[in-house]
């Protein structure tokens, strides 16, 4: 595969990605806060409403972090972001939620593939192509777009921290490649501290990655060892503070007190079959076609002078599998299950990333192992190179056909862009927005008890909607919304 061919496909994929992102970007104008957004944003919202000061809102966020640490959960950096959800500073700013989440995911992926290209001696064009394929798969096949991009609390807790984890990994790889200035180390250490103060999935993954980097540096007597150890120490300290929070036990008793939990060892052991089940369930035809599409580009890159040597591919695969399986351990330990869709979103992102990297690794190893045999079959190799455009065309045609089949059979929920476009086209998104604006008018009124229009099937947007208030005014979601808007009670209209 010639580099000019890779460049042409890169621009074509960029165009496809931009087209697929259009409905998702437009849908940003129709998203509104819900559930935990009101609960964690209460203090900053009241402070900003009363003073108009961003500093007062930040003080309110700090108060929320302090109280939550002792009465609910220890994820201090995540709670800080929970509290600063965009609607705190104005109801019309919540569109920033998908803007921030998508930008973070794109940024993290770009940094990771750029650093990975240097580590694996991958041509820049091939790395850019792989990054575009990765982003296309992640944004379009994500399990729950609502919890990945459009609901601040769930999205910032997992997708945003996952993106930061990718940036952290990229910075550590740069450190191992020779970037070891005090400024770079300090910034990386602060990032590690922030990431490990978030959700336990990305915190554990980051700690494992840093430990592996430190081990690799120690085995090779690398000059970066001290810098990596400093970053690891900051990450470990943040994780310890996170895990030691008194609020963790409070939440455990409140939400999962009656659940049968497997314990630490049981959670680790259960992680492997759960990871295998998850991977098998998410290797959809489109994911497989994406991997098939990348194969010729990776094969060509593996044959370049100075290509990656790919030592011990079996060991690399085993380490990747263990790392992926560990993403299931925190929720199995705390909840006894693999967790809600917002957790599974980033597990899917991680799965696709590892599959792409391992595909390149194994193809580099295979090309090196078969080098002598390939040299003896030059005619067959030339024929194979001529057939590559046909092969790529078949991959693209199959992918387009599969996507069209999803839409034609009414399974638009399997493609984020199709689901968003459908909601915009049939007017559901508009009706949902009108209903939410009507709610805002009621909540802004003088009535002490707010009776809000009920979300129905005709106003439900699957890509946007996560959760809502219920008929029971004492439910935590109702109470959180009531406190946020200064009402004594908030309930939906009765079902006719």
CSV table of C-alpha atoms in Angstrom, one decimal:
chain,number,residue,atom,x,y,z
A,1,UNK,CA,0.0,0.0,0.0
A,2,UNK,CA,1.7,3.2,-1.2
A,3,UNK,CA,1.7,6.2,1.1
A,4,UNK,CA,-0.2,8.4,-1.5
A,5,UNK,CA,-2.9,5.7,-1.3
A,6,UNK,CA,-3.0,6.0,2.4
A,7,UNK,CA,-3.2,9.8,2.1
A,8,UNK,CA,-6.2,9.6,-0.2
A,9,UNK,CA,-8.0,7.2,2.1
A,10,UNK,CA,-7.2,9.4,5.0
A,11,UNK,CA,-9.0,12.4,3.5
A,12,UNK,CA,-11.9,10.2,2.4
A,13,UNK,CA,-12.3,8.9,6.0
A,14,UNK,CA,-12.0,12.4,7.4
A,15,UNK,CA,-14.9,13.4,5.1
A,16,UNK,CA,-17.0,10.4,6.2
A,17,UNK,CA,-16.3,11.2,9.9
A,18,UNK,CA,-17.3,14.8,9.4
A,19,UNK,CA,-20.5,13.8,7.7
A,20,UNK,CA,-21.4,11.3,10.4
A,21,UNK,CA,-20.7,13.9,13.1
A,22,UNK,CA,-23.1,16.5,11.6
A,23,UNK,CA,-26.3,15.0,13.2
A,24,UNK,CA,-24.5,14.5,16.6
A,25,UNK,CA,-23.3,18.1,16.6
A,26,UNK,CA,-26.7,19.5,15.6
A,27,UNK,CA,-28.3,17.4,18.4
A,28,UNK,CA,-26.2,19.3,20.9
A,29,UNK,CA,-28.7,22.1,20.7
A,30,UNK,CA,-31.4,19.9,22.1
A,31,UNK,CA,-29.8,18.5,25.2
A,32,UNK,CA,-30.7,19.5,28.7
A,33,UNK,CA,-29.5,18.7,32.3
A,34,UNK,CA,-31.1,15.9,34.3
A,35,UNK,CA,-30.7,13.7,37.4
A,36,UNK,CA,-27.2,14.1,39.0
A,37,UNK,CA,-26.6,17.3,37.1
A,38,UNK,CA,-29.0,19.0,39.5
A,39,UNK,CA,-27.8,17.1,42.6
A,40,UNK,CA,-24.1,17.9,42.2
A,41,UNK,CA,-24.6,21.3,40.6
A,42,UNK,CA,-26.7,22.7,43.4
A,43,UNK,CA,-24.2,24.8,45.4
A,44,UNK,CA,-22.4,26.3,42.3
A,45,UNK,CA,-25.8,27.1,40.7
A,46,UNK,CA,-27.1,28.9,43.8
A,47,UNK,CA,-23.8,30.7,44.3
A,48,UNK,CA,-23.7,31.9,40.7
A,49,UNK,CA,-27.4,32.8,40.6
A,50,UNK,CA,-27.0,34.9,43.7
A,51,UNK,CA,-23.7,36.6,42.9
A,52,UNK,CA,-23.0,36.2,39.2
A,53,UNK,CA,-19.4,35.4,40.2
A,54,UNK,CA,-17.5,32.4,38.7
A,55,UNK,CA,-15.3,32.4,41.8
A,56,UNK,CA,-18.4,32.0,44.0
A,57,UNK,CA,-19.4,29.0,41.8
A,58,UNK,CA,-16.0,27.5,42.2
A,59,UNK,CA,-16.3,27.9,45.9
A,60,UNK,CA,-19.7,26.1,45.8
A,61,UNK,CA,-18.0,23.3,43.7
A,62,UNK,CA,-15.3,23.0,46.4
A,63,UNK,CA,-18.0,22.7,49.1
A,64,UNK,CA,-19.7,20.0,47.1
A,65,UNK,CA,-16.4,18.1,46.8
A,66,UNK,CA,-15.8,18.3,50.5
A,67,UNK,CA,-19.3,17.2,51.5
A,68,UNK,CA,-19.5,14.4,48.9
A,69,UNK,CA,-16.1,13.0,50.0
A,70,UNK,CA,-17.5,12.3,53.5
A,71,UNK,CA,-21.1,11.4,52.7
A,72,UNK,CA,-21.2,9.7,49.2
A,73,UNK,CA,-17.9,9.0,47.2
A,74,UNK,CA,-14.3,9.9,47.1
A,75,UNK,CA,-13.8,10.7,43.5
A,76,UNK,CA,-12.7,14.3,44.3
A,77,UNK,CA,-11.6,15.5,40.8
A,78,UNK,CA,-14.7,14.0,39.2
A,79,UNK,CA,-17.1,15.6,41.7
A,80,UNK,CA,-15.4,18.9,41.0
A,81,UNK,CA,-16.4,18.5,37.3
A,82,UNK,CA,-19.8,17.2,38.2
A,83,UNK,CA,-20.5,20.4,40.2
A,84,UNK,CA,-19.4,22.6,37.3
A,85,UNK,CA,-21.9,21.3,34.7
A,86,UNK,CA,-22.5,24.0,32.0
A,87,UNK,CA,-26.1,24.8,33.0
A,88,UNK,CA,-24.8,26.2,36.3
A,89,UNK,CA,-23.8,29.3,34.4
A,90,UNK,CA,-26.9,29.4,32.3
A,91,UNK,CA,-29.6,27.0,31.0
A,92,UNK,CA,-28.6,27.8,27.4
A,93,UNK,CA,-25.0,26.6,27.9
A,94,UNK,CA,-25.7,22.9,28.3
A,95,UNK,CA,-24.9,22.4,24.6
A,96,UNK,CA,-21.3,22.6,25.7
A,97,UNK,CA,-21.6,19.1,27.2
A,98,UNK,CA,-21.4,17.2,23.9
A,99,UNK,CA,-18.9,19.8,22.6
A,100,UNK,CA,-16.6,19.1,25.5
A,101,UNK,CA,-17.0,15.3,25.5
A,102,UNK,CA,-16.4,14.9,21.7
A,103,UNK,CA,-13.5,17.3,21.7
A,104,UNK,CA,-11.9,15.5,24.6
A,105,UNK,CA,-12.3,12.1,22.9
A,106,UNK,CA,-10.8,13.4,19.7
A,107,UNK,CA,-8.0,15.1,21.5
A,108,UNK,CA,-7.1,12.0,23.6
A,109,UNK,CA,-7.3,9.7,20.6
A,110,UNK,CA,-5.1,12.0,18.5
A,111,UNK,CA,-2.5,12.2,21.2
A,112,UNK,CA,-2.5,8.5,21.8
A,113,UNK,CA,-2.1,7.5,18.2
A,114,UNK,CA,0.6,10.1,17.6
A,115,UNK,CA,2.6,8.7,20.6
A,116,UNK,CA,1.8,5.1,19.5
A,117,UNK,CA,3.1,5.8,16.0
A,118,UNK,CA,6.5,6.8,17.5
A,119,UNK,CA,6.6,3.7,19.8
A,120,UNK,CA,5.6,1.3,17.0
A,121,UNK,CA,7.6,3.1,14.2
A,122,UNK,CA,4.3,3.5,12.4
A,123,UNK,CA,4.2,6.0,9.5
A,124,UNK,CA,2.3,9.2,10.3
A,125,UNK,CA,-0.2,8.7,7.5
A,126,UNK,CA,-1.0,5.2,8.7
A,127,UNK,CA,-1.4,6.4,12.3
A,128,UNK,CA,-3.7,9.2,11.2
A,129,UNK,CA,-5.8,6.7,9.2
A,130,UNK,CA,-6.0,4.3,12.2
A,131,UNK,CA,-7.0,7.2,14.4
A,132,UNK,CA,-9.8,8.2,12.1
A,133,UNK,CA,-11.1,4.7,11.9
A,134,UNK,CA,-11.0,4.5,15.7
A,135,UNK,CA,-12.9,7.7,16.1
A,136,UNK,CA,-15.5,6.7,13.5
A,137,UNK,CA,-16.1,3.4,15.3
A,138,UNK,CA,-16.2,4.9,18.8
A,139,UNK,CA,-18.6,7.8,18.0
A,140,UNK,CA,-21.0,5.8,15.8
A,141,UNK,CA,-21.1,2.4,17.6
A,142,UNK,CA,-21.0,3.6,21.2
A,143,UNK,CA,-23.4,1.7,23.4
A,144,UNK,CA,-25.2,4.8,24.8
A,145,UNK,CA,-24.7,8.2,23.0
A,146,UNK,CA,-26.8,9.8,25.7
A,147,UNK,CA,-24.5,8.7,28.5
A,148,UNK,CA,-21.3,9.1,26.4
A,149,UNK,CA,-21.8,12.7,25.0
A,150,UNK,CA,-25.1,14.3,26.1
A,151,UNK,CA,-25.4,13.9,29.8
A,152,UNK,CA,-22.8,15.8,31.6
A,153,UNK,CA,-22.5,13.8,34.9
A,154,UNK,CA,-22.2,10.4,33.2
A,155,UNK,CA,-20.1,11.6,30.3
A,156,UNK,CA,-17.6,13.6,32.2
A,157,UNK,CA,-17.2,10.8,34.7
A,158,UNK,CA,-16.2,8.2,32.1
A,159,UNK,CA,-15.6,9.5,28.6
A,160,UNK,CA,-13.8,12.7,29.7
A,161,UNK,CA,-11.6,10.8,32.2
A,162,UNK,CA,-11.0,8.1,29.6
A,163,UNK,CA,-9.7,10.8,27.2
A,164,UNK,CA,-7.5,12.2,29.9
A,165,UNK,CA,-6.1,8.7,30.5
A,166,UNK,CA,-5.2,8.5,26.8
A,167,UNK,CA,-3.4,11.9,27.1
A,168,UNK,CA,-1.6,10.6,30.2
A,169,UNK,CA,-0.5,7.5,28.4
A,170,UNK,CA,0.8,9.6,25.5
A,171,UNK,CA,2.8,11.8,27.8
A,172,UNK,CA,4.4,8.8,29.5
A,173,UNK,CA,5.3,7.4,26.2
A,174,UNK,CA,6.9,10.7,25.2
A,175,UNK,CA,8.8,10.5,28.5
A,176,UNK,CA,10.2,7.1,27.7
A,177,UNK,CA,11.1,8.4,24.2
A,178,UNK,CA,13.3,11.1,25.7
A,179,UNK,CA,11.1,14.0,26.9
A,180,UNK,CA,12.1,14.3,30.5
A,181,UNK,CA,12.1,18.0,31.4
A,182,UNK,CA,11.1,19.0,34.9
A,183,UNK,CA,8.1,20.9,33.4
A,184,UNK,CA,6.9,17.9,31.4
A,185,UNK,CA,7.2,15.6,34.4
A,186,UNK,CA,5.4,18.0,36.7
A,187,UNK,CA,2.6,18.5,34.3
A,188,UNK,CA,2.3,14.7,33.7
A,189,UNK,CA,2.3,14.1,37.5
A,190,UNK,CA,-0.5,16.6,38.0
A,191,UNK,CA,-2.5,15.0,35.2
A,192,UNK,CA,-2.0,11.6,36.8
A,193,UNK,CA,-3.2,13.0,40.1
A,194,UNK,CA,-6.3,14.4,38.5
A,195,UNK,CA,-7.1,11.2,36.5
A,196,UNK,CA,-6.7,8.9,39.6
A,197,UNK,CA,-9.0,11.2,41.5
A,198,UNK,CA,-11.8,10.3,39.1
A,199,UNK,CA,-13.7,7.0,38.4
A,200,UNK,CA,-12.1,3.8,39.6
A,201,UNK,CA,-12.0,2.2,36.1
A,202,UNK,CA,-9.7,4.7,34.5
A,203,UNK,CA,-7.8,5.2,37.8
A,204,UNK,CA,-6.9,1.5,38.0
A,205,UNK,CA,-6.1,1.4,34.3
A,206,UNK,CA,-3.8,4.4,34.6
A,207,UNK,CA,-2.0,2.9,37.7
A,208,UNK,CA,-1.4,-0.3,35.9
A,209,UNK,CA,-0.1,1.5,32.8
A,210,UNK,CA,2.3,3.6,34.9
A,211,UNK,CA,3.5,0.6,36.8
A,212,UNK,CA,4.2,-1.2,33.5
A,213,UNK,CA,6.1,1.8,32.2
A,214,UNK,CA,8.1,2.0,35.4
A,215,UNK,CA,8.9,-1.8,35.2
A,216,UNK,CA,10.0,-1.4,31.5
A,217,UNK,CA,12.2,1.6,32.4
A,218,UNK,CA,13.7,-0.3,35.3
A,219,UNK,CA,14.5,-3.4,33.2
A,220,UNK,CA,16.2,-1.4,30.5
A,221,UNK,CA,17.8,1.0,33.1
A,222,UNK,CA,16.1,3.8,31.3
A,223,UNK,CA,16.9,7.4,32.2
A,224,UNK,CA,13.2,8.1,32.4
A,225,UNK,CA,12.7,5.8,35.4
A,226,UNK,CA,12.8,8.5,38.1
A,227,UNK,CA,10.3,10.7,36.1
A,228,UNK,CA,8.0,7.7,35.6
A,229,UNK,CA,8.2,6.8,39.3
A,230,UNK,CA,7.4,10.4,40.3
A,231,UNK,CA,4.3,10.3,38.1
A,232,UNK,CA,3.4,6.9,39.5
A,233,UNK,CA,3.7,8.2,43.1
A,234,UNK,CA,1.3,11.1,42.4
A,235,UNK,CA,-1.1,8.7,40.8
A,236,UNK,CA,-0.9,6.2,43.7
A,237,UNK,CA,-1.4,9.0,46.3
A,238,UNK,CA,-4.5,10.3,44.5
A,239,UNK,CA,-5.9,6.8,44.2
A,240,UNK,CA,-5.3,6.2,47.9
A,241,UNK,CA,-7.1,9.4,48.9
A,242,UNK,CA,-9.9,8.5,46.5
A,243,UNK,CA,-10.4,5.0,47.9
A,244,UNK,CA,-10.0,6.0,51.5
A,245,UNK,CA,-13.0,8.4,51.5
A,246,UNK,CA,-15.6,7.8,54.2
A,247,UNK,CA,-18.3,8.4,51.7
A,248,UNK,CA,-17.5,5.3,49.7
A,249,UNK,CA,-18.8,3.1,52.6
A,250,UNK,CA,-21.9,5.3,52.8
A,251,UNK,CA,-22.7,4.8,49.2
A,252,UNK,CA,-21.9,1.1,49.3
A,253,UNK,CA,-24.4,0.6,52.1
A,254,UNK,CA,-27.1,2.7,50.5
A,255,UNK,CA,-26.9,1.4,46.9
A,256,UNK,CA,-25.5,-2.1,47.2
A,257,UNK,CA,-25.9,-3.1,50.9
A,258,UNK,CA,-28.1,-6.1,50.0
A,259,UNK,CA,-26.1,-7.2,46.9
A,260,UNK,CA,-24.0,-10.3,47.0
A,261,UNK,CA,-20.5,-9.0,46.2
A,262,UNK,CA,-17.6,-11.2,45.1
A,263,UNK,CA,-14.8,-9.5,47.2
A,264,UNK,CA,-11.4,-8.4,45.8
A,265,UNK,CA,-10.1,-11.8,44.6
A,266,UNK,CA,-13.5,-12.8,43.3
A,267,UNK,CA,-13.8,-9.6,41.3
A,268,UNK,CA,-10.4,-10.1,39.7
A,269,UNK,CA,-11.3,-13.7,38.7
A,270,UNK,CA,-14.7,-12.8,37.4
A,271,UNK,CA,-13.2,-9.9,35.3
A,272,UNK,CA,-11.7,-12.3,32.7
A,273,UNK,CA,-14.9,-14.2,31.7
A,274,UNK,CA,-16.9,-10.9,31.8
A,275,UNK,CA,-14.3,-9.3,29.6
A,276,UNK,CA,-14.4,-12.2,27.1
A,277,UNK,CA,-18.2,-12.0,27.1
A,278,UNK,CA,-18.1,-8.3,26.5
A,279,UNK,CA,-15.6,-8.5,23.7
A,280,UNK,CA,-17.5,-11.3,21.9
A,281,UNK,CA,-20.8,-9.3,22.2
A,282,UNK,CA,-19.2,-6.1,20.8
A,283,UNK,CA,-17.3,-7.5,17.9
A,284,UNK,CA,-20.0,-6.4,15.5
A,285,UNK,CA,-19.8,-6.7,11.7
A,286,UNK,CA,-18.8,-3.0,11.4
A,287,UNK,CA,-16.0,-3.3,14.0
A,288,UNK,CA,-14.6,-6.4,12.2
A,289,UNK,CA,-14.8,-4.5,8.8
A,290,UNK,CA,-12.9,-1.6,10.3
A,291,UNK,CA,-10.1,-3.9,11.4
A,292,UNK,CA,-10.1,-5.6,8.0
A,293,UNK,CA,-9.9,-2.2,6.3
A,294,UNK,CA,-6.7,-1.3,8.3
A,295,UNK,CA,-4.9,-4.5,7.5
A,296,UNK,CA,-3.3,-3.6,4.2
A,297,UNK,CA,-2.0,-0.3,5.5
A,298,UNK,CA,-0.6,-2.0,8.6
A,299,UNK,CA,1.0,-4.7,6.4
A,300,UNK,CA,2.6,-2.1,4.2
A,301,UNK,CA,3.9,-0.2,7.2
A,302,UNK,CA,5.4,-3.4,8.6
A,303,UNK,CA,7.5,-3.9,5.5
A,304,UNK,CA,9.1,-0.4,5.6
A,305,UNK,CA,12.8,-0.1,6.5
A,306,UNK,CA,13.2,0.3,10.3
A,307,UNK,CA,9.7,-1.2,10.9
A,308,UNK,CA,8.7,-2.2,14.4
A,309,UNK,CA,10.2,-5.6,15.4
A,310,UNK,CA,7.2,-6.7,17.4
A,311,UNK,CA,8.9,-9.0,19.9
A,312,UNK,CA,6.9,-11.6,21.8
A,313,UNK,CA,3.4,-10.9,20.3
A,314,UNK,CA,1.8,-13.5,22.5
A,315,UNK,CA,3.1,-11.8,25.7
A,316,UNK,CA,1.9,-8.4,24.4
A,317,UNK,CA,-1.5,-9.9,23.7
A,318,UNK,CA,-1.7,-11.4,27.1
A,319,UNK,CA,-0.8,-8.2,28.8
A,320,UNK,CA,-3.4,-6.3,26.7
A,321,UNK,CA,-6.1,-8.9,27.6
A,322,UNK,CA,-5.3,-8.6,31.3
A,323,UNK,CA,-5.3,-4.8,31.1
A,324,UNK,CA,-8.7,-4.8,29.4
A,325,UNK,CA,-10.1,-7.4,31.9
A,326,UNK,CA,-9.0,-5.1,34.8
A,327,UNK,CA,-11.5,-2.5,33.5
A,328,UNK,CA,-14.3,-4.7,34.8
A,329,UNK,CA,-12.8,-5.3,38.3
A,330,UNK,CA,-13.8,-2.0,40.0
A,331,UNK,CA,-17.5,-2.4,39.2
A,332,UNK,CA,-17.6,-6.1,39.9
A,333,UNK,CA,-16.0,-5.4,43.3
A,334,UNK,CA,-18.3,-2.5,44.2
A,335,UNK,CA,-21.6,-3.4,42.5
A,336,UNK,CA,-21.3,-7.1,41.7
A,337,UNK,CA,-21.9,-6.4,38.0
A,338,UNK,CA,-20.1,-4.9,35.0
A,339,UNK,CA,-21.8,-1.6,35.5
A,340,UNK,CA,-24.2,0.7,33.6
A,341,UNK,CA,-23.9,1.8,30.0
A,342,UNK,CA,-21.7,4.8,30.8
A,343,UNK,CA,-19.0,2.4,32.1
A,344,UNK,CA,-19.5,0.0,29.1
A,345,UNK,CA,-19.0,3.0,26.7
A,346,UNK,CA,-15.3,3.4,27.7
A,347,UNK,CA,-14.8,-0.4,27.9
A,348,UNK,CA,-15.9,-0.5,24.3
A,349,UNK,CA,-13.5,2.4,23.4
A,350,UNK,CA,-10.7,0.5,25.1
A,351,UNK,CA,-11.5,-2.7,23.4
A,352,UNK,CA,-11.4,-1.1,19.9
A,353,UNK,CA,-8.1,0.7,20.7
A,354,UNK,CA,-6.4,-2.5,21.9
A,355,UNK,CA,-7.7,-4.5,18.9
A,356,UNK,CA,-6.2,-1.9,16.5
A,357,UNK,CA,-2.9,-1.8,18.3
A,358,UNK,CA,-2.7,-5.6,18.5
A,359,UNK,CA,-3.6,-5.9,14.8
A,360,UNK,CA,-0.6,-3.8,13.9
A,361,UNK,CA,1.6,-5.6,16.4
A,362,UNK,CA,0.8,-9.1,15.0
A,363,UNK,CA,1.1,-8.0,11.4
A,364,UNK,CA,4.5,-6.5,12.0
A,365,UNK,CA,5.5,-9.8,13.6
A,366,UNK,CA,4.0,-11.9,10.8
A,367,UNK,CA,5.7,-9.8,8.1
A,368,UNK,CA,9.1,-10.2,9.8
A,369,UNK,CA,8.6,-13.9,10.4
A,370,UNK,CA,7.5,-14.5,6.7
A,371,UNK,CA,10.2,-12.2,5.2
A,372,UNK,CA,12.2,-14.9,3.5
A,373,UNK,CA,9.1,-16.6,2.1
A,374,UNK,CA,7.7,-13.4,0.7
A,375,UNK,CA,10.9,-12.6,-1.1
A,376,UNK,CA,10.6,-15.9,-2.9
A,377,UNK,CA,7.1,-15.1,-4.1
A,378,UNK,CA,7.5,-11.6,-5.6
A,379,UNK,CA,4.9,-12.2,-8.4
A,380,UNK,CA,2.3,-13.2,-5.9
A,381,UNK,CA,3.1,-10.1,-3.8
A,382,UNK,CA,2.8,-7.8,-6.8
A,383,UNK,CA,-0.6,-9.3,-7.6
A,384,UNK,CA,-1.7,-8.9,-4.0
A,385,UNK,CA,-0.7,-5.2,-4.1
A,386,UNK,CA,-2.7,-4.7,-7.3
A,387,UNK,CA,-5.8,-6.3,-5.6
A,388,UNK,CA,-5.6,-4.1,-2.5
A,389,UNK,CA,-7.8,-1.3,-3.9
A,390,UNK,CA,-10.4,-4.0,-4.8
A,391,UNK,CA,-10.2,-5.4,-1.3
A,392,UNK,CA,-10.6,-1.9,0.3
A,393,UNK,CA,-13.5,-1.2,-1.9
A,394,UNK,CA,-15.2,-4.4,-0.8
A,395,UNK,CA,-14.6,-3.4,2.9
A,396,UNK,CA,-16.1,0.0,2.3
A,397,UNK,CA,-19.1,-1.4,0.4
A,398,UNK,CA,-19.8,-4.0,3.0
A,399,UNK,CA,-19.6,-1.4,5.8
A,400,UNK,CA,-21.9,0.9,3.9
A,401,UNK,CA,-24.3,-1.9,3.1
A,402,UNK,CA,-24.4,-3.0,6.8
A,403,UNK,CA,-25.1,0.6,7.9
A,404,UNK,CA,-27.9,0.9,5.3
A,405,UNK,CA,-29.4,-2.4,6.4
A,406,UNK,CA,-29.5,-1.1,10.0
A,407,UNK,CA,-31.4,1.9,8.9
A,408,UNK,CA,-33.7,0.1,6.5
A,409,UNK,CA,-34.7,-2.5,9.1
A,410,UNK,CA,-35.4,0.3,11.7
A,411,UNK,CA,-32.4,-0.5,13.9
A,412,UNK,CA,-31.1,3.1,13.8
A,413,UNK,CA,-30.1,2.8,17.5
A,414,UNK,CA,-27.1,0.8,16.3
A,415,UNK,CA,-25.6,3.9,14.6
A,416,UNK,CA,-25.4,7.1,16.6
A,417,UNK,CA,-25.5,9.3,13.5
A,418,UNK,CA,-28.6,7.5,12.2
A,419,UNK,CA,-30.4,7.7,15.5
A,420,UNK,CA,-29.6,11.4,15.8
A,421,UNK,CA,-30.6,12.1,12.2
A,422,UNK,CA,-33.8,10.2,12.6
A,423,UNK,CA,-34.8,12.2,15.8
A,424,UNK,CA,-34.1,15.4,13.9
A,425,UNK,CA,-35.8,14.4,10.7
A,426,UNK,CA,-39.1,13.2,12.3
A,427,UNK,CA,-39.3,16.2,14.7
A,428,UNK,CA,-38.9,14.2,17.9
A,429,UNK,CA,-35.9,16.3,18.9
A,430,UNK,CA,-37.8,19.5,18.4
A,431,UNK,CA,-40.8,18.3,20.4
A,432,UNK,CA,-38.4,17.2,23.2
A,433,UNK,CA,-36.8,20.6,23.2
A,434,UNK,CA,-40.2,22.4,23.3
A,435,UNK,CA,-41.2,20.2,26.3
A,436,UNK,CA,-38.0,20.9,28.2
A,437,UNK,CA,-38.4,24.7,27.5
A,438,UNK,CA,-41.9,24.5,28.8
A,439,UNK,CA,-40.5,22.8,32.0
A,440,UNK,CA,-38.0,25.6,32.4
A,441,UNK,CA,-40.8,28.2,32.3
A,442,UNK,CA,-42.8,26.3,35.0
A,443,UNK,CA,-39.6,26.0,37.1
A,444,UNK,CA,-38.9,29.7,36.7
A,445,UNK,CA,-42.4,30.6,37.8
A,446,UNK,CA,-43.6,31.6,41.3
A,447,UNK,CA,-45.4,28.3,42.2
A,448,UNK,CA,-43.9,26.5,45.1
A,449,UNK,CA,-45.0,23.1,43.7
A,450,UNK,CA,-43.9,22.6,40.1
A,451,UNK,CA,-46.0,20.2,38.0
A,452,UNK,CA,-44.0,19.5,34.8
A,453,UNK,CA,-45.0,18.2,31.4
A,454,UNK,CA,-44.3,14.5,31.2
A,455,UNK,CA,-41.8,13.1,28.7
A,456,UNK,CA,-43.8,10.6,26.5
A,457,UNK,CA,-42.8,8.3,23.7
A,458,UNK,CA,-43.6,11.0,21.2
A,459,UNK,CA,-41.0,13.3,22.8
A,460,UNK,CA,-38.4,10.8,23.7
A,461,UNK,CA,-35.0,11.1,21.9
A,462,UNK,CA,-33.0,7.9,22.6
A,463,UNK,CA,-29.6,9.6,21.8
A,464,UNK,CA,-30.4,12.4,24.3
A,465,UNK,CA,-32.6,11.0,27.1
A,466,UNK,CA,-31.0,9.3,30.1
A,467,UNK,CA,-33.3,9.7,33.2
A,468,UNK,CA,-36.2,11.8,34.5
A,469,UNK,CA,-38.2,12.6,37.6
A,470,UNK,CA,-40.9,10.2,38.7
A,471,UNK,CA,-44.4,10.4,40.2
A,472,UNK,CA,-43.0,9.9,43.7
A,473,UNK,CA,-42.0,13.4,44.9
A,474,UNK,CA,-39.6,12.0,47.5
A,475,UNK,CA,-37.4,10.3,44.8
A,476,UNK,CA,-33.9,11.6,44.9
A,477,UNK,CA,-34.2,12.9,41.3
A,478,UNK,CA,-37.3,14.9,42.1
A,479,UNK,CA,-35.7,16.3,45.3
A,480,UNK,CA,-32.5,17.3,43.5
A,481,UNK,CA,-34.4,19.2,40.8
A,482,UNK,CA,-36.7,20.9,43.4
A,483,UNK,CA,-33.7,22.1,45.5
A,484,UNK,CA,-31.9,23.3,42.3
A,485,UNK,CA,-34.8,25.5,41.3
A,486,UNK,CA,-35.9,26.5,44.8
A,487,UNK,CA,-39.2,24.5,44.8
A,488,UNK,CA,-40.7,22.5,47.6
A,489,UNK,CA,-41.8,19.8,45.3
A,490,UNK,CA,-41.4,18.8,41.7
A,491,UNK,CA,-43.5,16.1,40.0
A,492,UNK,CA,-44.5,15.2,36.4
A,493,UNK,CA,-48.1,15.6,35.2
A,494,UNK,CA,-50.3,12.7,35.9
A,495,UNK,CA,-50.8,10.1,33.2
A,496,UNK,CA,-54.1,10.8,31.5
